[in-house]
Amino acid sequence: MPQNEYIERWQKQHGKRFDYEERKRKRLAREGHKASENAQNLRGLRAKMYAEKRRKEKIQMKKQIRAHEERNVKSSEPAEPSSTPLPQYLLDRSSETNAKALSSAIKQKRNEKAARFSVPIPKVKGISEEEMFSVIKTGKKTHKKSWKRMITKPTFVGPGFTRRPVKYERFIRPMGLRYKKANVTHPGLNVTVQLPIISVKKNPSNPMYTQLGVLSRGTIIEVNVSELGLVTAGNKVVWGKYAQITNNPENDGCLNAVLLV
Amino acid sequence: MATQYPPPSKRQKREQAEIARQQQDVEQTIPDGSVRVRFVDQATGETGSLPVLTVPLSQASTKNLEILLNELKDQADDRIPYRFFPDGGAEALGDKEDLYNALVKPGKVSAESEITLQYAPQAVFRVKAVSRCAAAISGHGDNILAIQYSPVNSSRMASGSGDKTLRIWDCDTGTPVHTLKGHTGWVLAVSYAPDGTIIASGGYDRIVRIWDSTTGKPIGGPLKGHTDFITSLSWEPYHLQVHGRPRVASSSKDGTVRIWDAIGGKVDFALTGHKGNVTCVKWGGTGKIYTSSHDKTIKVWSASSGSLLHTLSGHAHWVNHLALSTDSVLRTSFHDHTRTIPPTQEEKLAKAKSRFEKASTIGGEIVERLATASEDCTLFLWTPHTSTKPVTRMTGHQKQVNQVSFSPDGTILASCAFDNHVKIWSARDGKFLFSLRAHVGPVYMTSFSADSRLLASCSKDTTIKVWDLRTGKLKEDLPGHKDQVFALDWSPDGERVGSGGADKQVRIWRN
């Protein structure tokens, strides 16, 4: 038992005072008077603090009232007869008006559309090119025009990748910052498994980063889930599935992702 | 100038000749041989005393089978047309088909095996499918909500409308006969008495009114008592009526059913017990009243004492409509296809009674079956005389079922639903037969032709469609209404179909 719940403990053991309910009722009844007295008589800092507290309470109250009012609005047409005569079998149906049905259908469609593109991390901070690339100034020619860049963030390169000849390699992806695996969490099952990455699908900061395979927070990657044994509706084993990176790999030294299901 | 085609080549000519020859000798290709045929009554599923016969294939056409069956049943002097369903299939043999081409040749049965043919008697008369609009009559000032033909013949029709009036139409000429004013609300239900002399109407104004159908004058004052609008009306069957004192039952949204003495203008008694809107009331031919309600139950009442006999429960949502297997006989009483009206009261009574007994007798006892349509997308079939348990539950509709009706011969059920389909079921065991798909809006009502061979349906998609029930195919598509069609009725003599809807025009269709 937490140490601070001594009152509850006492009440469990001995029961409440006999006049508990009445005292409570009276306190509640006095509340308005008390508030009014405080508002009129407090002075100085205490008055300021009280006024601030009261203001916040009032905002909350108004919000609540508005919420209640909204709930009371009838969503469908009232049971009153419509102006157009209808046969007996159509009379008692709580017919949503056509406009209403249409608008709700559109809203639903919009929601669905949004849901299709919704990901766990919808917005990420953009990464500028200055931050991403460092200019390489080794060698005479390279130094002169400074056209060679090194990527300073973790990257994924495919398994069959070979570097291009030095003369043509514009972007260098350092070996130490390459990742092949990600710790992927299945949100429904609440399990985390280390899975091999198949490809980088989208880096939200810049389409060029997608091409280069930069792994930053919010990047969508495709992972190999054949170990998980997921099955499609058609009873086929799923092997590639999308996941979104949830941590900052350059800070953490590991890749955590959440599976998009 | 038109292009001239070159004359057909030798190969084309040869192929043409080949096709022509094959087409020619199709008729003569029924080989010698015979099949063994067993006849089974579709209503009971039993053979009875009929022997298993060996029939030569070349003779086994539907016509000959019909003659054979009539001979076997000793009805040679008064032949009844039969329809043959091979081995419990949904589709019957066509009138011009024969066993060889329909069954043996497609390989459905082998010539050596025994063929079981379920036979179902058909009406001795034939209703032609309506195919054209004979009249579109304006007159009503608002939506037409209810239509019913007179049981006498198809020349008189009554329609109730949102303009608070009832109109009686002369369908021979397409002209209005009477305008019956008196209601102060929409007229929701119209019902001709079984002898055709009186009309009852119920409206949104909670009042039932009784009218003389020939003069259009009200009989008595308004029948007040209900506290909410009237949903349906049902007359006491003719053979149960005390002469000169016909009674009518009205169901209302207030949860009660009231039995009125139509001439005396007084309430006989009220049936209270439903906890919700009573959607439909039907007065059965054995002195029972059946009611369906939004409280998910169907109740069976005694029409003599007004006491509750049974409560049939099983539906999971509102019960929208109910149908009796004897509906059309009770509606027409002594008016049959011969159009001869018995001269005296006793003969009328006797004829109405014998017609009812003929329609409701299955296997030697009177069985009135009940079908109910519900908001839970299912239908139930009941035999309230023998059991409070349903015979079967019919599932298949994807949305609420709005209406259900029995065919006049009591062998087929048609249900229409908000999922745009009409479904056809066997009324004996509730077996699914056909789904009639062509409507593109909710189907509001269906109506059988008097010979049970055709079905008309009206829909929100502004059309009326006529279906052939032997094949389950669309027979006629009747566009014409400019807005949704609320009400539909096929006249009991089969001549005409009347319809009305939100375009405020009554349309009369005929063949």
mmCIF file of C-alpha atoms in Angstrom, chain B residues 106-412:
data_model
loop_
_atom_site.group_PDB
_atom_site.id
_atom_site.type_symbol
_atom_site.label_atom_id
_atom_site.label_comp_id
_atom_site.label_asym_id
_atom_site.label_seq_id
_atom_site.Cartn_x
_atom_site.Cartn_y
_atom_site.Cartn_z
ATOM 1 C CA PRO B 106 -27.253 -31.958 -70.586
ATOM 2 C CA GLY B 107 -26.241 -34.959 -68.459
ATOM 3 C CA LYS B 108 -28.193 -33.970 -65.348
ATOM 4 C CA VAL B 109 -29.638 -37.461 -65.137
ATOM 5 C CA SER B 110 -28.812 -40.631 -67.006
ATOM 6 C CA ALA B 111 -31.480 -42.322 -69.082
ATOM 7 C CA GLU B 112 -31.270 -45.446 -66.934
ATOM 8 C CA SER B 113 -31.852 -43.813 -63.554
ATOM 9 C CA GLU B 114 -35.184 -42.906 -62.051
ATOM 10 C CA ILE B 115 -36.191 -39.259 -62.432
ATOM 11 C CA THR B 116 -38.000 -37.693 -59.517
ATOM 12 C CA LEU B 117 -40.325 -34.913 -60.593
ATOM 13 C CA GLN B 118 -41.920 -32.713 -57.976
ATOM 14 C CA TYR B 119 -45.253 -31.496 -59.249
ATOM 15 C CA ALA B 120 -47.026 -28.344 -58.203
ATOM 16 C CA PRO B 121 -50.512 -27.553 -59.383
ATOM 17 C CA GLN B 122 -50.860 -24.258 -61.205
ATOM 18 C CA ALA B 123 -53.728 -21.906 -61.658
ATOM 19 C CA VAL B 124 -56.056 -22.968 -64.452
ATOM 20 C CA PHE B 125 -56.005 -19.449 -65.812
ATOM 21 C CA ARG B 126 -53.038 -17.443 -66.958
ATOM 22 C CA VAL B 127 -52.187 -13.828 -66.234
ATOM 23 C CA LYS B 128 -50.333 -11.960 -68.907
ATOM 24 C CA ALA B 129 -47.414 -9.863 -67.781
ATOM 25 C CA VAL B 130 -48.183 -6.167 -67.762
ATOM 26 C CA SER B 131 -46.049 -4.431 -70.317
ATOM 27 C CA ARG B 132 -47.290 -0.917 -70.899
ATOM 28 C CA CYS B 133 -48.681 2.046 -69.060
ATOM 29 C CA ALA B 134 -52.371 2.297 -69.843
ATOM 30 C CA ALA B 135 -52.918 5.523 -67.947
ATOM 31 C CA ALA B 136 -51.019 8.013 -65.866
ATOM 32 C CA ILE B 137 -53.611 9.946 -63.943
ATOM 33 C CA SER B 138 -52.876 13.132 -62.072
ATOM 34 C CA GLY B 139 -55.287 14.245 -59.412
ATOM 35 C CA HIS B 140 -53.747 13.643 -56.052
ATOM 36 C CA GLY B 141 -52.073 16.706 -54.631
ATOM 37 C CA ASP B 142 -49.347 14.862 -52.812
ATOM 38 C CA ASN B 143 -47.440 11.593 -52.594
ATOM 39 C CA ILE B 144 -49.507 8.468 -53.024
ATOM 40 C CA LEU B 145 -48.997 6.178 -50.055
ATOM 41 C CA ALA B 146 -51.397 3.271 -50.458
ATOM 42 C CA ILE B 147 -53.146 1.577 -53.334
ATOM 43 C CA GLN B 148 -55.579 -1.278 -53.445
ATOM 44 C CA TYR B 149 -57.717 -2.835 -56.155
ATOM 45 C CA SER B 150 -61.266 -3.849 -55.549
ATOM 46 C CA PRO B 151 -61.607 -7.602 -55.071
ATOM 47 C CA VAL B 152 -64.553 -7.639 -57.487
ATOM 48 C CA ASN B 153 -62.652 -6.816 -60.656
ATOM 49 C CA SER B 154 -59.905 -4.583 -61.874
ATOM 50 C CA SER B 155 -62.061 -1.672 -62.948
ATOM 51 C CA ARG B 156 -62.059 0.006 -59.539
ATOM 52 C CA MET B 157 -59.022 1.003 -57.542
ATOM 53 C CA ALA B 158 -58.638 3.081 -54.389
ATOM 54 C CA SER B 159 -55.597 5.158 -53.546
ATOM 55 C CA GLY B 160 -54.687 7.014 -50.387
ATOM 56 C CA SER B 161 -52.476 10.032 -50.509
ATOM 57 C CA GLY B 162 -50.568 12.598 -48.536
ATOM 58 C CA ASP B 163 -53.112 15.230 -49.606
ATOM 59 C CA LYS B 164 -55.494 13.784 -46.961
ATOM 60 C CA THR B 165 -57.909 12.346 -49.494
ATOM 61 C CA LEU B 166 -58.809 8.969 -50.843
ATOM 62 C CA ARG B 167 -59.632 8.603 -54.505
ATOM 63 C CA ILE B 168 -61.458 5.869 -56.309
ATOM 64 C CA TRP B 169 -60.437 5.417 -59.922
ATOM 65 C CA ASP B 170 -62.159 3.883 -62.896
ATOM 66 C CA CYS B 171 -59.342 1.870 -64.418
ATOM 67 C CA ASP B 172 -61.209 1.028 -67.637
ATOM 68 C CA THR B 173 -61.221 4.641 -68.726
ATOM 69 C CA GLY B 174 -58.469 6.008 -66.519
ATOM 70 C CA THR B 175 -60.645 8.606 -64.852
ATOM 71 C CA PRO B 176 -61.386 9.519 -61.242
ATOM 72 C CA VAL B 177 -64.746 8.375 -59.892
ATOM 73 C CA HIS B 178 -64.900 9.718 -56.363
ATOM 74 C CA THR B 179 -62.771 11.833 -54.107
ATOM 75 C CA LEU B 180 -63.289 10.852 -50.495
ATOM 76 C CA LYS B 181 -62.534 13.757 -48.214
ATOM 77 C CA GLY B 182 -62.615 13.547 -44.455
ATOM 78 C CA HIS B 183 -59.211 12.648 -43.151
ATOM 79 C CA THR B 184 -57.199 15.429 -41.574
ATOM 80 C CA GLY B 185 -53.850 13.721 -42.087
ATOM 81 C CA TRP B 186 -52.092 11.603 -44.668
ATOM 82 C CA VAL B 187 -53.979 8.469 -45.640
ATOM 83 C CA LEU B 188 -51.591 5.634 -44.831
ATOM 84 C CA ALA B 189 -53.725 2.532 -45.263
ATOM 85 C CA VAL B 190 -56.540 1.615 -47.614
ATOM 86 C CA SER B 191 -58.394 -1.663 -47.585
ATOM 87 C CA TYR B 192 -61.373 -2.995 -49.536
ATOM 88 C CA ALA B 193 -63.711 -5.291 -47.664
ATOM 89 C CA PRO B 194 -63.698 -8.864 -49.040
ATOM 90 C CA ASP B 195 -67.095 -8.391 -50.710
ATOM 91 C CA GLY B 196 -65.939 -5.144 -52.306
ATOM 92 C CA THR B 197 -68.743 -2.887 -51.050
ATOM 93 C CA ILE B 198 -66.919 -1.024 -48.304
ATOM 94 C CA ILE B 199 -63.553 0.643 -48.044
ATOM 95 C CA ALA B 200 -61.714 1.282 -44.799
ATOM 96 C CA SER B 201 -58.974 3.865 -44.575
ATOM 97 C CA GLY B 202 -56.612 4.848 -41.815
ATOM 98 C CA GLY B 203 -54.463 7.871 -41.582
ATOM 99 C CA TYR B 204 -51.864 9.902 -39.842
ATOM 100 C CA ASP B 205 -54.719 11.675 -38.034
ATOM 101 C CA ARG B 206 -55.265 8.509 -35.883
ATOM 102 C CA ILE B 207 -58.695 7.982 -37.351
ATOM 103 C CA VAL B 208 -60.175 5.053 -39.212
ATOM 104 C CA ARG B 209 -62.908 5.881 -41.700
ATOM 105 C CA ILE B 210 -65.374 3.658 -43.482
ATOM 106 C CA TRP B 211 -66.652 4.495 -46.976
ATOM 107 C CA ASP B 212 -69.186 3.112 -49.395
ATOM 108 C CA SER B 213 -67.164 2.030 -52.421
ATOM 109 C CA THR B 214 -69.914 2.646 -55.010
ATOM 110 C CA THR B 215 -71.146 6.064 -53.928
ATOM 111 C CA GLY B 216 -67.987 7.319 -52.243
ATOM 112 C CA LYS B 217 -69.983 8.504 -49.218
ATOM 113 C CA PRO B 218 -68.762 7.936 -45.671
ATOM 114 C CA ILE B 219 -70.546 5.277 -43.615
ATOM 115 C CA GLY B 220 -70.900 6.528 -40.084
ATOM 116 C CA GLY B 221 -68.525 8.994 -38.525
ATOM 117 C CA PRO B 222 -64.831 8.752 -37.911
ATOM 118 C CA LEU B 223 -63.737 5.827 -35.731
ATOM 119 C CA LYS B 224 -61.711 7.451 -32.997
ATOM 120 C CA GLY B 225 -59.715 5.668 -30.347
ATOM 121 C CA HIS B 226 -56.162 5.284 -31.442
ATOM 122 C CA THR B 227 -53.641 7.675 -29.974
ATOM 123 C CA ASP B 228 -51.125 7.446 -32.784
ATOM 124 C CA PHE B 229 -51.178 6.935 -36.543
ATOM 125 C CA ILE B 230 -52.703 3.882 -38.186
ATOM 126 C CA THR B 231 -50.222 1.484 -39.750
ATOM 127 C CA SER B 232 -52.402 -1.157 -41.341
ATOM 128 C CA LEU B 233 -55.966 -2.411 -41.742
ATOM 129 C CA SER B 234 -57.395 -5.879 -42.098
ATOM 130 C CA TRP B 235 -60.985 -6.966 -42.691
ATOM 131 C CA GLU B 236 -62.660 -9.897 -41.057
ATOM 132 C CA PRO B 237 -62.735 -12.800 -43.540
ATOM 133 C CA TYR B 238 -66.047 -13.036 -45.348
ATOM 134 C CA HIS B 239 -66.889 -16.550 -44.227
ATOM 135 C CA LEU B 240 -66.499 -15.542 -40.567
ATOM 136 C CA GLN B 241 -68.522 -12.341 -40.747
ATOM 137 C CA VAL B 242 -71.868 -12.034 -39.080
ATOM 138 C CA HIS B 243 -74.100 -10.969 -41.943
ATOM 139 C CA GLY B 244 -74.456 -7.218 -42.081
ATOM 140 C CA ARG B 245 -71.884 -6.635 -39.372
ATOM 141 C CA PRO B 246 -68.437 -6.763 -40.942
ATOM 142 C CA ARG B 247 -65.560 -5.969 -38.663
ATOM 143 C CA VAL B 248 -62.194 -4.422 -39.421
ATOM 144 C CA ALA B 249 -58.959 -4.503 -37.431
ATOM 145 C CA SER B 250 -56.643 -1.531 -37.366
ATOM 146 C CA SER B 251 -53.124 -1.486 -35.996
ATOM 147 C CA SER B 252 -51.502 1.649 -34.780
ATOM 148 C CA LYS B 253 -48.208 3.059 -33.681
ATOM 149 C CA ASP B 254 -49.623 3.398 -30.158
ATOM 150 C CA GLY B 255 -49.111 -0.345 -29.678
ATOM 151 C CA THR B 256 -52.747 -1.405 -29.853
ATOM 152 C CA VAL B 257 -54.952 -3.103 -32.372
ATOM 153 C CA ARG B 258 -58.617 -2.115 -32.393
ATOM 154 C CA ILE B 259 -61.422 -4.198 -33.772
ATOM 155 C CA TRP B 260 -64.199 -1.993 -35.130
ATOM 156 C CA ASP B 261 -67.753 -2.760 -36.035
ATOM 157 C CA ALA B 262 -67.628 -1.046 -39.413
ATOM 158 C CA ILE B 263 -71.353 -0.407 -39.789
ATOM 159 C CA GLY B 264 -72.177 0.345 -36.177
ATOM 160 C CA GLY B 265 -69.154 2.596 -35.852
ATOM 161 C CA LYS B 266 -68.144 1.290 -32.453
ATOM 162 C CA VAL B 267 -65.021 -0.362 -31.182
ATOM 163 C CA ASP B 268 -65.659 -4.025 -30.421
ATOM 164 C CA PHE B 269 -62.540 -4.480 -28.382
ATOM 165 C CA ALA B 270 -58.912 -3.485 -28.349
ATOM 166 C CA LEU B 271 -55.968 -5.849 -28.353
ATOM 167 C CA THR B 272 -53.384 -4.423 -26.027
ATOM 168 C CA GLY B 273 -50.178 -6.154 -25.108
ATOM 169 C CA HIS B 274 -47.617 -5.047 -27.613
ATOM 170 C CA LYS B 275 -44.971 -2.791 -26.157
ATOM 171 C CA GLY B 276 -44.211 -0.942 -29.375
ATOM 172 C CA ASN B 277 -45.536 0.238 -32.691
ATOM 173 C CA VAL B 278 -47.754 -2.467 -34.215
ATOM 174 C CA THR B 279 -46.589 -2.607 -37.808
ATOM 175 C CA CYS B 280 -49.010 -5.020 -39.380
ATOM 176 C CA VAL B 281 -52.251 -6.804 -38.594
ATOM 177 C CA LYS B 282 -53.736 -9.762 -40.487
ATOM 178 C CA TRP B 283 -57.063 -11.411 -39.768
ATOM 179 C CA GLY B 284 -56.706 -15.133 -40.420
ATOM 180 C CA GLY B 285 -59.401 -17.360 -41.843
ATOM 181 C CA THR B 286 -59.605 -19.558 -38.756
ATOM 182 C CA GLY B 287 -60.701 -16.816 -36.387
ATOM 183 C CA LYS B 288 -57.293 -15.648 -35.300
ATOM 184 C CA ILE B 289 -55.698 -12.253 -35.571
ATOM 185 C CA TYR B 290 -51.979 -11.985 -36.159
ATOM 186 C CA THR B 291 -50.037 -8.849 -35.301
ATOM 187 C CA SER B 292 -46.395 -7.907 -35.701
ATOM 188 C CA SER B 293 -44.711 -5.195 -33.760
ATOM 189 C CA HIS B 294 -41.579 -3.193 -33.152
ATOM 190 C CA ASP B 295 -41.218 -5.009 -29.812
ATOM 191 C CA LYS B 296 -39.732 -7.955 -31.811
ATOM 192 C CA THR B 297 -42.715 -10.246 -31.245
ATOM 193 C CA ILE B 298 -45.615 -11.567 -33.246
ATOM 194 C CA LYS B 299 -48.802 -12.118 -31.277
ATOM 195 C CA VAL B 300 -51.716 -14.353 -32.097
ATOM 196 C CA TRP B 301 -55.118 -13.290 -30.728
ATOM 197 C CA SER B 302 -58.508 -14.871 -30.703
ATOM 198 C CA ALA B 303 -60.864 -12.830 -32.864
ATOM 199 C CA SER B 304 -63.939 -13.874 -30.901
ATOM 200 C CA SER B 305 -62.833 -13.019 -27.380
ATOM 201 C CA GLY B 306 -59.853 -10.785 -27.996
ATOM 202 C CA SER B 307 -57.628 -12.842 -25.730
ATOM 203 C CA LEU B 308 -53.976 -13.453 -26.417
ATOM 204 C CA LEU B 309 -53.331 -17.010 -27.614
ATOM 205 C CA HIS B 310 -49.626 -17.112 -28.388
ATOM 206 C CA THR B 311 -46.599 -14.890 -28.543
ATOM 207 C CA LEU B 312 -44.159 -15.850 -31.267
ATOM 208 C CA SER B 313 -40.699 -14.560 -30.572
ATOM 209 C CA GLY B 314 -37.488 -15.141 -32.434
ATOM 210 C CA HIS B 315 -36.741 -11.954 -34.275
ATOM 211 C CA ALA B 316 -33.897 -9.847 -33.022
ATOM 212 C CA HIS B 317 -35.238 -6.495 -34.160
ATOM 213 C CA TRP B 318 -38.488 -4.868 -35.292
ATOM 214 C CA VAL B 319 -40.895 -7.054 -37.182
ATOM 215 C CA ASN B 320 -41.784 -5.024 -40.248
ATOM 216 C CA HIS B 321 -44.438 -7.028 -42.017
ATOM 217 C CA LEU B 322 -46.269 -10.293 -41.917
ATOM 218 C CA ALA B 323 -48.013 -12.360 -44.542
ATOM 219 C CA LEU B 324 -50.502 -15.196 -44.400
ATOM 220 C CA SER B 325 -50.529 -18.072 -46.846
ATOM 221 C CA THR B 326 -54.244 -17.388 -47.348
ATOM 222 C CA ASP B 327 -53.956 -13.614 -47.831
ATOM 223 C CA SER B 328 -55.197 -13.449 -51.387
ATOM 224 C CA VAL B 329 -58.115 -15.835 -50.816
ATOM 225 C CA LEU B 330 -59.259 -13.897 -47.776
ATOM 226 C CA ARG B 331 -58.972 -10.660 -49.690
ATOM 227 C CA THR B 332 -61.116 -11.856 -52.589
ATOM 228 C CA SER B 333 -63.518 -14.145 -50.656
ATOM 229 C CA PHE B 334 -66.137 -15.351 -53.184
ATOM 230 C CA HIS B 335 -64.673 -13.497 -56.190
ATOM 231 C CA ASP B 336 -62.678 -15.950 -58.262
ATOM 232 C CA HIS B 337 -61.290 -16.069 -61.780
ATOM 233 C CA THR B 338 -64.632 -17.197 -63.261
ATOM 234 C CA ARG B 339 -66.150 -13.828 -62.268
ATOM 235 C CA THR B 340 -69.447 -15.415 -61.409
ATOM 236 C CA ILE B 341 -70.861 -14.038 -58.209
ATOM 237 C CA PRO B 342 -73.178 -16.385 -56.348
ATOM 238 C CA PRO B 343 -76.705 -14.971 -56.186
ATOM 239 C CA THR B 344 -77.605 -15.609 -52.565
ATOM 240 C CA GLN B 345 -75.936 -14.871 -49.287
ATOM 241 C CA GLU B 346 -75.674 -18.548 -48.327
ATOM 242 C CA GLU B 347 -73.970 -19.464 -51.563
ATOM 243 C CA LYS B 348 -71.557 -16.570 -51.211
ATOM 244 C CA LEU B 349 -70.656 -17.738 -47.727
ATOM 245 C CA ALA B 350 -70.262 -21.313 -48.859
ATOM 246 C CA LYS B 351 -68.090 -20.313 -51.782
ATOM 247 C CA ALA B 352 -65.848 -18.087 -49.663
ATOM 248 C CA LYS B 353 -65.503 -20.863 -47.115
ATOM 249 C CA SER B 354 -64.703 -23.528 -49.665
ATOM 250 C CA ARG B 355 -62.162 -21.302 -51.386
ATOM 251 C CA PHE B 356 -60.456 -20.653 -48.075
ATOM 252 C CA GLU B 357 -60.406 -24.312 -47.173
ATOM 253 C CA LYS B 358 -59.054 -25.270 -50.556
ATOM 254 C CA ALA B 359 -56.243 -22.761 -50.280
ATOM 255 C CA SER B 360 -55.271 -23.620 -46.738
ATOM 256 C CA THR B 361 -55.572 -27.396 -46.774
ATOM 257 C CA ILE B 362 -52.299 -29.244 -46.869
ATOM 258 C CA GLY B 363 -52.363 -32.986 -46.440
ATOM 259 C CA GLY B 364 -55.994 -33.012 -45.317
ATOM 260 C CA GLU B 365 -55.857 -30.405 -42.555
ATOM 261 C CA ILE B 366 -56.247 -26.659 -42.518
ATOM 262 C CA VAL B 367 -52.877 -25.023 -42.010
ATOM 263 C CA GLU B 368 -52.465 -21.298 -42.075
ATOM 264 C CA ARG B 369 -48.828 -20.412 -42.410
ATOM 265 C CA LEU B 370 -47.302 -17.126 -41.428
ATOM 266 C CA ALA B 371 -44.200 -15.395 -42.756
ATOM 267 C CA THR B 372 -42.655 -12.421 -41.023
ATOM 268 C CA ALA B 373 -40.098 -9.921 -42.276
ATOM 269 C CA SER B 374 -37.866 -8.158 -39.879
ATOM 270 C CA GLU B 375 -35.407 -5.347 -39.450
ATOM 271 C CA ASP B 376 -32.768 -7.935 -38.470
ATOM 272 C CA CYS B 377 -32.473 -8.842 -42.207
ATOM 273 C CA THR B 378 -34.157 -12.226 -41.787
ATOM 274 C CA LEU B 379 -37.539 -13.819 -42.334
ATOM 275 C CA PHE B 380 -39.273 -16.450 -40.277
ATOM 276 C CA LEU B 381 -41.863 -18.993 -41.335
ATOM 277 C CA TRP B 382 -44.360 -20.103 -38.698
ATOM 278 C CA THR B 383 -47.242 -22.503 -38.399
ATOM 279 C CA PRO B 384 -49.043 -20.860 -35.492
ATOM 280 C CA HIS B 385 -51.714 -23.582 -35.355
ATOM 281 C CA THR B 386 -49.336 -26.295 -34.312
ATOM 282 C CA SER B 387 -46.349 -24.681 -32.723
ATOM 283 C CA THR B 388 -44.952 -21.441 -31.353
ATOM 284 C CA LYS B 389 -41.540 -22.375 -32.686
ATOM 285 C CA PRO B 390 -40.635 -21.169 -36.170
ATOM 286 C CA VAL B 391 -40.517 -23.661 -39.010
ATOM 287 C CA THR B 392 -37.430 -22.057 -40.418
ATOM 288 C CA ARG B 393 -35.419 -18.892 -40.462
ATOM 289 C CA MET B 394 -34.625 -17.459 -43.863
ATOM 290 C CA THR B 395 -31.384 -15.549 -44.076
ATOM 291 C CA GLY B 396 -29.772 -14.000 -47.088
ATOM 292 C CA HIS B 397 -30.874 -10.396 -47.234
ATOM 293 C CA GLN B 398 -28.133 -7.934 -46.518
ATOM 294 C CA LYS B 399 -30.332 -5.144 -45.245
ATOM 295 C CA GLN B 400 -33.657 -4.735 -43.501
ATOM 296 C CA VAL B 401 -36.495 -6.701 -45.056
ATOM 297 C CA ASN B 402 -39.412 -4.413 -45.731
ATOM 298 C CA GLN B 403 -42.192 -6.658 -46.921
ATOM 299 C CA VAL B 404 -43.006 -10.302 -47.439
ATOM 300 C CA SER B 405 -45.855 -11.871 -49.380
ATOM 301 C CA PHE B 406 -47.222 -15.319 -50.126
ATOM 302 C CA SER B 407 -48.143 -16.283 -53.647
ATOM 303 C CA PRO B 408 -51.908 -16.782 -54.084
ATOM 304 C CA ASP B 409 -51.449 -20.559 -54.354
ATOM 305 C CA GLY B 410 -49.379 -20.505 -51.160
ATOM 306 C CA THR B 411 -46.278 -22.178 -52.567
ATOM 307 C CA ILE B 412 -43.867 -19.288 -52.933
#
